[in-house]
Amino acid sequence: MRANCSSSSACPANSSEEELPVGLEVHGNLELVFTVVSTVMMGLLMFSLGCSVEIRKLWSHIRRPWGIAVGLLCQFGLMPFTAYLLAISFSLKPVQAIAVLIMGCCPGGTISNIFTFWVDGDMDLSISMTTCSTVAALGMMPLCIYLYAWSWSLQQNLTIPYQNIGITLVCLTIPVAFGVYVNYRWPKQSKIILKIGAIVGGVLLLVVAVAGVVLAKGSWNSDITLLIISFIFPLIGHVTGFLLALFTHQSWQRCRTISLETGAQNIQMCITMLQLSFTAEHLVQMLSFPLAYGLFQLIDGFLIVAAYQTYKRRLKNKHRKKNSGCTEVCHTRKLTSSKETNAFLEVNEEGAVTPGPPGPMDCHRALEPVDHITSCE
């Protein structure tokens, strides 16, 4: 392998646009879409989602980080290993295999936080996992890449985007801190901000996805293998993350959270690393994979949210019917009991007004209704 590439123009991966083939001439537009817009989106989302975080619950996750530990195991254990198995199973070219591996080694993306909110997941755990996985990526990304990349001989050394990781951490921690403060001081207003932020976040996700696909249309290639892998990779992440969380006896709410955190990767970080490490000629073969992965993880996330909301709605309707049935039964019983009581009183009233001189038995019968009425009350 050659020496590590820097961000200077001498690095072949950062050469001038004159050397870019057709299809990568929109590099500036891509950088604008996936850096500026994604950064703004991340800041707004994390501020609004931070309004759902409670200091007490967040501190409990930090004191007993079992959920965070399971999430990190999925993020830097299952995902890199799954990427390696997919690259070997489909016999990918070395350049394409490295693109799949880098995607598997990236930390969780912000998209998982908004999907977690829509499926009623543990927002405190979700934000904690995203932050912790981004911090852990400073050491785990180079370690995982070093462990798995030996199977392919590369001419370039891979460049870890530490600057991008730092920007991601800033965009995570500062807006979340403001959101937590707003939730602490103004809890009623924070709920309104949370609802608005969730809606705006969903719209921004769609805008970024559509803009990314349109602007990068020249970077897509016809390799159906990469498209298949980009389709099944996030699904495998969601399923294995859920199963591992279930195996470690996490709650259903945490299982949903860990599942979404595992399958949703930081697409921008993967693209930045590819652009820093490889030449424009190689990027033609590689760049379509993270773009397709980002598109499919959006689709998978919306499908999971739709399935959960459908299940939730059916469950509410079932409980509503059950409660209405119970109410009808109780009402019928009350009516029946009322009719029996009225009939009993009418019979006793007739006996009480019977003409004739009262005898000993009549006096005894006249006293019986009082006892019965007292016992019913």
Short mmCIF file of C-alpha atoms in Angstrom, two decimals:
data_model
loop_
_atom_site.label_atom_id
_atom_site.label_comp_id
_atom_site.label_asym_id
_atom_site.label_seq_id
_atom_site.Cartn_x
_atom_site.Cartn_y
_atom_site.Cartn_z
CA MET A 1 0.00 0.00 0.00
CA ARG A 2 1.08 3.52 -0.66
CA ALA A 3 1.35 6.34 1.81
CA ASN A 4 -1.80 7.76 3.30
CA CYS A 5 -3.48 10.42 1.13
CA SER A 6 -3.99 13.84 2.62
CA SER A 7 -6.56 16.44 1.70
CA SER A 8 -4.18 18.34 -0.53
CA SER A 9 -4.50 18.55 -4.28
CA ALA A 10 -1.54 16.22 -4.70
CA CYS A 11 -3.66 13.29 -3.60
CA PRO A 12 -5.16 11.57 -6.66
CA ALA A 13 -8.48 11.26 -4.87
CA ASN A 14 -8.60 15.05 -4.59
CA SER A 15 -7.38 15.93 -8.06
CA SER A 16 -8.84 18.77 -10.12
CA GLU A 17 -12.11 18.50 -11.95
CA GLU A 18 -10.30 18.27 -15.28
CA GLU A 19 -9.44 14.67 -14.47
CA LEU A 20 -12.97 13.75 -13.47
CA PRO A 21 -14.79 11.53 -15.94
CA VAL A 22 -18.32 12.22 -17.05
CA GLY A 23 -20.70 11.51 -14.17
CA LEU A 24 -18.53 12.97 -11.42
CA GLU A 25 -18.61 16.55 -12.62
CA VAL A 26 -21.37 17.23 -10.10
CA HIS A 27 -18.96 16.73 -7.22
CA GLY A 28 -19.54 20.27 -6.03
CA ASN A 29 -23.31 19.78 -6.09
CA LEU A 30 -23.01 16.52 -4.20
CA GLU A 31 -20.86 18.16 -1.57
CA LEU A 32 -23.44 20.92 -1.24
CA VAL A 33 -26.32 18.45 -0.85
CA PHE A 34 -24.70 15.90 1.45
CA THR A 35 -22.69 18.33 3.57
CA VAL A 36 -24.48 21.66 3.94
CA VAL A 37 -28.08 20.44 3.77
CA SER A 38 -27.32 17.34 5.83
CA THR A 39 -25.60 19.45 8.48
CA VAL A 40 -28.56 21.84 8.73
CA MET A 41 -30.98 18.92 8.77
CA MET A 42 -29.00 17.20 11.50
CA GLY A 43 -28.93 20.32 13.65
CA LEU A 44 -32.67 20.95 13.36
CA LEU A 45 -33.55 17.32 13.90
CA MET A 46 -31.34 16.84 16.90
CA PHE A 47 -32.65 20.02 18.53
CA SER A 48 -36.28 18.95 18.08
CA LEU A 49 -35.58 15.35 19.09
CA GLY A 50 -33.54 16.57 22.03
CA CYS A 51 -36.77 18.08 23.36
CA SER A 52 -37.94 14.49 24.03
CA VAL A 53 -34.90 13.61 26.14
CA GLU A 54 -35.26 13.60 29.90
CA ILE A 55 -32.14 14.13 32.00
CA ARG A 56 -33.13 11.42 34.46
CA LYS A 57 -33.58 8.74 31.77
CA LEU A 58 -30.45 9.83 29.93
CA TRP A 59 -28.42 9.56 33.13
CA SER A 60 -29.85 6.10 33.77
CA HIS A 61 -28.58 4.95 30.35
CA ILE A 62 -25.14 6.33 31.16
CA ARG A 63 -25.05 4.70 34.61
CA ARG A 64 -26.24 1.33 33.29
CA PRO A 65 -25.19 1.31 29.64
CA TRP A 66 -26.50 -2.16 28.77
CA GLY A 67 -28.59 -0.90 25.88
CA ILE A 68 -25.73 1.25 24.59
CA ALA A 69 -23.34 -1.71 24.84
CA VAL A 70 -25.67 -3.92 22.81
CA GLY A 71 -26.05 -1.17 20.23
CA LEU A 72 -22.28 -0.70 19.89
CA LEU A 73 -21.85 -4.45 19.51
CA CYS A 74 -24.35 -4.40 16.65
CA GLN A 75 -22.80 -1.29 15.10
CA PHE A 76 -19.14 -2.31 15.12
CA GLY A 77 -19.51 -6.07 15.46
CA LEU A 78 -22.41 -7.25 13.33
CA MET A 79 -22.36 -4.61 10.58
CA PRO A 80 -18.66 -4.87 9.58
CA PHE A 81 -18.85 -8.67 9.71
CA THR A 82 -22.02 -8.64 7.58
CA ALA A 83 -20.34 -6.31 5.06
CA TYR A 84 -17.36 -8.66 4.85
CA LEU A 85 -19.58 -11.71 4.30
CA LEU A 86 -21.60 -9.92 1.60
CA ALA A 87 -18.45 -8.83 -0.24
CA ILE A 88 -17.06 -12.38 -0.14
CA SER A 89 -20.36 -14.05 -1.04
CA PHE A 90 -20.97 -11.87 -4.12
CA SER A 91 -17.30 -12.01 -5.21
CA LEU A 92 -17.02 -8.24 -5.54
CA LYS A 93 -14.07 -6.44 -7.04
CA PRO A 94 -11.59 -5.15 -4.45
CA VAL A 95 -12.66 -1.53 -4.95
CA GLN A 96 -16.36 -2.38 -4.63
CA ALA A 97 -15.73 -4.67 -1.66
CA ILE A 98 -13.96 -1.86 0.18
CA ALA A 99 -16.93 0.45 -0.45
CA VAL A 100 -19.26 -2.12 1.13
CA LEU A 101 -16.85 -2.62 4.04
CA ILE A 102 -16.52 1.12 4.72
CA MET A 103 -20.30 1.43 4.82
CA GLY A 104 -20.46 -1.37 7.37
CA CYS A 105 -17.81 0.28 9.55
CA CYS A 106 -19.49 3.70 9.64
CA PRO A 107 -21.36 4.83 12.79
CA GLY A 108 -25.11 5.23 13.03
CA GLY A 109 -26.79 8.05 11.17
CA THR A 110 -29.21 10.73 12.34
CA ILE A 111 -31.99 9.20 10.28
CA SER A 112 -32.36 6.47 12.90
CA ASN A 113 -33.35 9.03 15.54
CA ILE A 114 -36.39 10.30 13.69
CA PHE A 115 -37.49 6.77 12.73
CA THR A 116 -37.16 5.79 16.39
CA PHE A 117 -39.47 8.65 17.32
CA TRP A 118 -42.07 7.50 14.79
CA VAL A 119 -42.10 3.93 16.15
CA ASP A 120 -42.35 5.06 19.80
CA GLY A 121 -38.84 3.88 20.57
CA ASP A 122 -36.52 4.87 23.39
CA MET A 123 -35.36 8.33 22.29
CA ASP A 124 -32.87 8.62 25.16
CA LEU A 125 -31.23 5.36 24.08
CA SER A 126 -31.36 6.29 20.39
CA ILE A 127 -29.57 9.61 20.84
CA SER A 128 -27.10 8.04 23.28
CA MET A 129 -26.30 5.28 20.78
CA THR A 130 -25.82 7.70 17.89
CA THR A 131 -23.49 9.89 19.95
CA CYS A 132 -21.52 6.99 21.43
CA SER A 133 -21.13 5.23 18.07
CA THR A 134 -19.84 8.45 16.49
CA VAL A 135 -17.29 8.86 19.29
CA ALA A 136 -16.32 5.18 19.06
CA ALA A 137 -15.87 5.54 15.29
CA LEU A 138 -12.67 7.51 15.94
CA GLY A 139 -11.01 4.24 16.89
CA MET A 140 -13.35 1.49 15.74
CA MET A 141 -13.52 2.52 12.08
CA PRO A 142 -9.76 2.15 11.42
CA LEU A 143 -9.66 -1.00 13.57
CA CYS A 144 -12.51 -2.73 11.73
CA ILE A 145 -11.19 -1.71 8.32
CA TYR A 146 -7.73 -2.99 9.25
CA LEU A 147 -9.17 -6.34 10.41
CA TYR A 148 -11.29 -7.00 7.33
CA ALA A 149 -9.54 -5.18 4.46
CA TRP A 150 -6.54 -7.53 4.40
CA SER A 151 -8.45 -9.86 2.05
CA TRP A 152 -8.10 -7.36 -0.79
CA SER A 153 -4.87 -5.81 -1.99
CA LEU A 154 -5.22 -2.05 -2.37
CA GLN A 155 -2.85 0.49 -3.83
CA GLN A 156 -4.18 3.27 -1.65
CA ASN A 157 -4.28 3.62 2.08
CA LEU A 158 -7.71 4.53 3.38
CA THR A 159 -8.19 7.95 4.94
CA ILE A 160 -10.45 8.18 7.98
CA PRO A 161 -12.52 11.41 7.83
CA TYR A 162 -11.75 12.60 11.35
CA GLN A 163 -12.86 16.13 10.49
CA ASN A 164 -16.22 14.82 9.34
CA ILE A 165 -16.57 12.79 12.54
CA GLY A 166 -15.83 15.91 14.59
CA ILE A 167 -18.44 17.93 12.71
CA THR A 168 -20.97 15.16 13.25
CA LEU A 169 -20.30 15.15 16.99
CA VAL A 170 -20.74 18.93 17.20
CA CYS A 171 -23.98 18.76 15.23
CA LEU A 172 -25.20 16.03 17.59
CA THR A 173 -24.24 17.27 21.04
CA ILE A 174 -24.91 21.01 20.85
CA PRO A 175 -28.48 20.87 19.41
CA VAL A 176 -29.38 17.98 21.72
CA ALA A 177 -28.09 19.93 24.73
CA PHE A 178 -30.31 22.88 23.78
CA GLY A 179 -33.25 20.54 23.26
CA VAL A 180 -32.76 18.92 26.67
CA TYR A 181 -32.63 22.36 28.29
CA VAL A 182 -35.83 23.46 26.54
CA ASN A 183 -37.56 20.25 27.66
CA TYR A 184 -36.40 20.87 31.23
CA ARG A 185 -37.51 24.51 31.38
CA TRP A 186 -40.59 24.50 29.11
CA PRO A 187 -41.97 20.93 28.88
CA LYS A 188 -45.25 21.97 27.21
CA GLN A 189 -43.54 23.98 24.50
CA SER A 190 -41.01 21.20 23.93
CA LYS A 191 -43.79 18.79 22.91
CA ILE A 192 -44.91 21.22 20.21
CA ILE A 193 -41.33 21.65 18.97
CA LEU A 194 -40.93 17.87 18.91
CA LYS A 195 -44.00 17.33 16.72
CA ILE A 196 -43.02 20.10 14.31
CA GLY A 197 -39.44 18.85 14.16
CA ALA A 198 -40.54 15.30 13.38
CA ILE A 199 -42.67 16.49 10.45
CA VAL A 200 -40.03 18.88 9.13
CA GLY A 201 -37.37 16.19 9.56
CA GLY A 202 -39.35 13.74 7.47
CA VAL A 203 -39.77 16.31 4.69
CA LEU A 204 -36.06 17.13 4.78
CA LEU A 205 -35.16 13.45 4.56
CA LEU A 206 -37.24 13.11 1.40
CA VAL A 207 -35.78 16.30 -0.09
CA VAL A 208 -32.19 15.20 0.56
CA ALA A 209 -32.90 11.72 -0.83
CA VAL A 210 -34.51 13.01 -4.03
CA ALA A 211 -31.87 15.72 -4.53
CA GLY A 212 -29.07 13.23 -3.95
CA VAL A 213 -30.47 10.76 -6.48
CA VAL A 214 -31.07 13.48 -9.10
CA LEU A 215 -27.70 15.20 -8.70
CA ALA A 216 -25.78 11.92 -8.61
CA LYS A 217 -27.53 10.35 -11.58
CA GLY A 218 -24.25 10.41 -13.49
CA SER A 219 -22.54 8.43 -10.73
CA TRP A 220 -24.90 5.45 -10.93
CA ASN A 221 -23.57 2.45 -12.77
CA SER A 222 -25.36 -0.61 -14.10
CA ASP A 223 -23.81 -3.06 -11.63
CA ILE A 224 -26.85 -4.94 -10.41
CA THR A 225 -24.79 -6.74 -7.75
CA LEU A 226 -24.11 -3.55 -5.80
CA LEU A 227 -27.78 -2.61 -6.00
CA ILE A 228 -28.79 -6.00 -4.58
CA ILE A 229 -26.30 -5.66 -1.73
CA SER A 230 -27.42 -2.11 -0.98
CA PHE A 231 -30.99 -3.42 -0.77
CA ILE A 232 -30.41 -6.40 1.55
CA PHE A 233 -27.63 -4.88 3.71
CA PRO A 234 -29.83 -2.49 5.75
CA LEU A 235 -32.49 -5.18 6.08
CA ILE A 236 -29.94 -7.58 7.55
CA GLY A 237 -28.83 -4.84 9.94
CA HIS A 238 -32.38 -4.21 11.16
CA VAL A 239 -33.17 -7.91 11.64
CA THR A 240 -29.89 -8.91 13.33
CA GLY A 241 -29.98 -5.85 15.57
CA PHE A 242 -33.51 -6.68 16.70
CA LEU A 243 -32.65 -10.34 17.31
CA LEU A 244 -29.53 -9.53 19.32
CA ALA A 245 -31.44 -7.02 21.44
CA LEU A 246 -34.16 -9.61 21.99
CA PHE A 247 -31.57 -12.26 22.88
CA THR A 248 -30.08 -9.95 25.52
CA HIS A 249 -33.53 -9.50 27.11
CA GLN A 250 -34.03 -5.88 26.16
CA SER A 251 -37.52 -4.40 26.26
CA TRP A 252 -39.62 -4.23 23.10
CA GLN A 253 -39.11 -0.48 22.99
CA ARG A 254 -35.33 -0.91 23.14
CA CYS A 255 -35.44 -3.73 20.57
CA ARG A 256 -37.09 -1.41 18.07
CA THR A 257 -34.57 1.31 18.85
CA ILE A 258 -31.49 -0.90 18.51
CA SER A 259 -32.85 -2.41 15.29
CA LEU A 260 -33.22 0.99 13.63
CA GLU A 261 -29.87 2.20 14.95
CA THR A 262 -28.10 -0.86 13.55
CA GLY A 263 -29.45 -0.71 10.01
CA ALA A 264 -29.17 3.08 9.56
CA GLN A 265 -25.61 4.14 8.70
CA ASN A 266 -23.95 7.54 8.26
CA ILE A 267 -24.01 7.86 4.46
CA GLN A 268 -22.24 11.22 4.36
CA MET A 269 -19.27 9.86 6.30
CA CYS A 270 -18.92 6.93 3.89
CA ILE A 271 -19.01 9.18 0.83
CA THR A 272 -16.45 11.55 2.36
CA MET A 273 -14.08 8.70 3.13
CA LEU A 274 -14.37 7.31 -0.40
CA GLN A 275 -13.69 10.72 -1.91
CA LEU A 276 -10.62 11.21 0.30
CA SER A 277 -9.16 7.77 -0.35
CA PHE A 278 -9.74 6.90 -4.01
CA THR A 279 -9.24 8.39 -7.42
CA ALA A 280 -12.04 9.63 -9.63
CA GLU A 281 -11.70 6.52 -11.80
CA HIS A 282 -12.37 4.29 -8.82
CA LEU A 283 -15.20 6.48 -7.54
CA VAL A 284 -17.20 5.71 -10.67
CA GLN A 285 -17.36 2.08 -9.52
CA MET A 286 -17.88 2.85 -5.82
CA LEU A 287 -20.02 5.92 -5.34
CA SER A 288 -23.26 4.32 -6.45
CA PHE A 289 -23.24 1.93 -3.49
CA PRO A 290 -23.55 4.47 -0.63
CA LEU A 291 -26.11 6.42 -2.64
CA ALA A 292 -28.20 3.30 -3.19
CA TYR A 293 -27.76 2.26 0.44
CA GLY A 294 -29.00 5.64 1.61
CA LEU A 295 -32.04 5.38 -0.67
CA PHE A 296 -32.92 1.85 0.45
CA GLN A 297 -32.45 2.58 4.14
CA LEU A 298 -34.94 5.42 3.76
CA ILE A 299 -37.41 3.10 2.08
CA ASP A 300 -36.88 0.41 4.72
CA GLY A 301 -37.32 2.94 7.50
CA PHE A 302 -40.59 4.25 6.11
CA LEU A 303 -41.87 0.69 5.63
CA ILE A 304 -41.00 -0.18 9.24
CA VAL A 305 -42.76 2.96 10.46
CA ALA A 306 -45.82 2.20 8.31
CA ALA A 307 -45.97 -1.39 9.58
CA TYR A 308 -45.68 -0.27 13.20
CA GLN A 309 -48.31 2.45 12.87
CA THR A 310 -50.68 -0.04 11.20
CA TYR A 311 -50.14 -2.54 14.01
CA LYS A 312 -50.60 0.20 16.60
CA ARG A 313 -53.85 1.34 14.99
CA ARG A 314 -55.25 -2.19 14.86
CA LEU A 315 -54.30 -2.74 18.49
CA LYS A 316 -56.11 0.45 19.51
CA ASN A 317 -59.21 -0.57 17.55
CA LYS A 318 -59.16 -4.00 19.18
CA HIS A 319 -58.95 -2.49 22.67
CA ARG A 320 -61.65 0.01 21.77
CA LYS A 321 -64.03 -2.76 20.64
CA LYS A 322 -63.22 -4.77 23.74
CA ASN A 323 -63.90 -1.82 26.01
CA SER A 324 -67.13 -0.96 24.17
CA GLY A 325 -68.28 -4.60 24.50
CA CYS A 326 -67.51 -4.56 28.21
CA THR A 327 -69.43 -1.31 28.57
CA GLU A 328 -72.48 -2.80 26.82
CA VAL A 329 -72.41 -5.90 29.03
CA CYS A 330 -72.15 -3.77 32.18
CA HIS A 331 -74.97 -1.54 30.98
CA THR A 332 -77.18 -4.57 30.25
CA ARG A 333 -76.48 -6.00 33.69
CA LYS A 334 -77.38 -2.70 35.32
CA LEU A 335 -80.67 -2.54 33.38
CA THR A 336 -81.53 -6.14 34.31
CA SER A 337 -80.72 -5.53 37.96
CA SER A 338 -82.81 -2.35 37.95
CA LYS A 339 -85.81 -4.15 36.43
CA GLU A 340 -85.60 -6.97 38.98
CA THR A 341 -85.41 -4.47 41.82
CA ASN A 342 -88.41 -2.52 40.51
CA ALA A 343 -90.45 -5.71 40.10
CA PHE A 344 -89.57 -6.80 43.60
CA LEU A 345 -90.62 -3.45 45.03
CA GLU A 346 -93.91 -3.50 43.10
CA VAL A 347 -94.77 -6.95 44.46
CA ASN A 348 -94.03 -5.87 48.00
CA GLU A 349 -96.02 -2.67 47.58
CA GLU A 350 -99.06 -4.68 46.43
CA GLY A 351 -98.71 -6.88 49.47
CA ALA A 352 -98.40 -3.86 51.70
CA VAL A 353 -101.69 -2.23 50.53
CA THR A 354 -103.87 -5.41 50.76
CA PRO A 355 -107.16 -4.49 52.60
CA GLY A 356 -108.11 -6.20 55.83
CA PRO A 357 -107.11 -6.21 59.42
CA PRO A 358 -103.46 -6.76 59.89
CA GLY A 359 -102.56 -10.01 61.55
CA PRO A 360 -99.26 -11.29 62.89
CA MET A 361 -98.19 -12.76 59.52
CA ASP A 362 -99.10 -9.55 57.72
CA CYS A 363 -97.00 -7.53 60.09
CA HIS A 364 -94.08 -9.86 59.48
CA ARG A 365 -94.50 -9.56 55.71
CA ALA A 366 -94.74 -5.78 55.94
CA LEU A 367 -91.39 -5.70 57.64
CA GLU A 368 -89.63 -7.91 55.00
CA PRO A 369 -89.25 -5.29 52.21
CA VAL A 370 -87.37 -3.00 54.54
CA ASP A 371 -84.78 -5.71 55.19
CA HIS A 372 -84.38 -6.47 51.51
CA ILE A 373 -84.06 -2.85 50.47
CA THR A 374 -81.47 -2.26 53.14
CA SER A 375 -79.41 -5.22 52.00
CA CYS A 376 -79.50 -4.12 48.34
CA GLU A 377 -78.30 -0.66 49.19
#
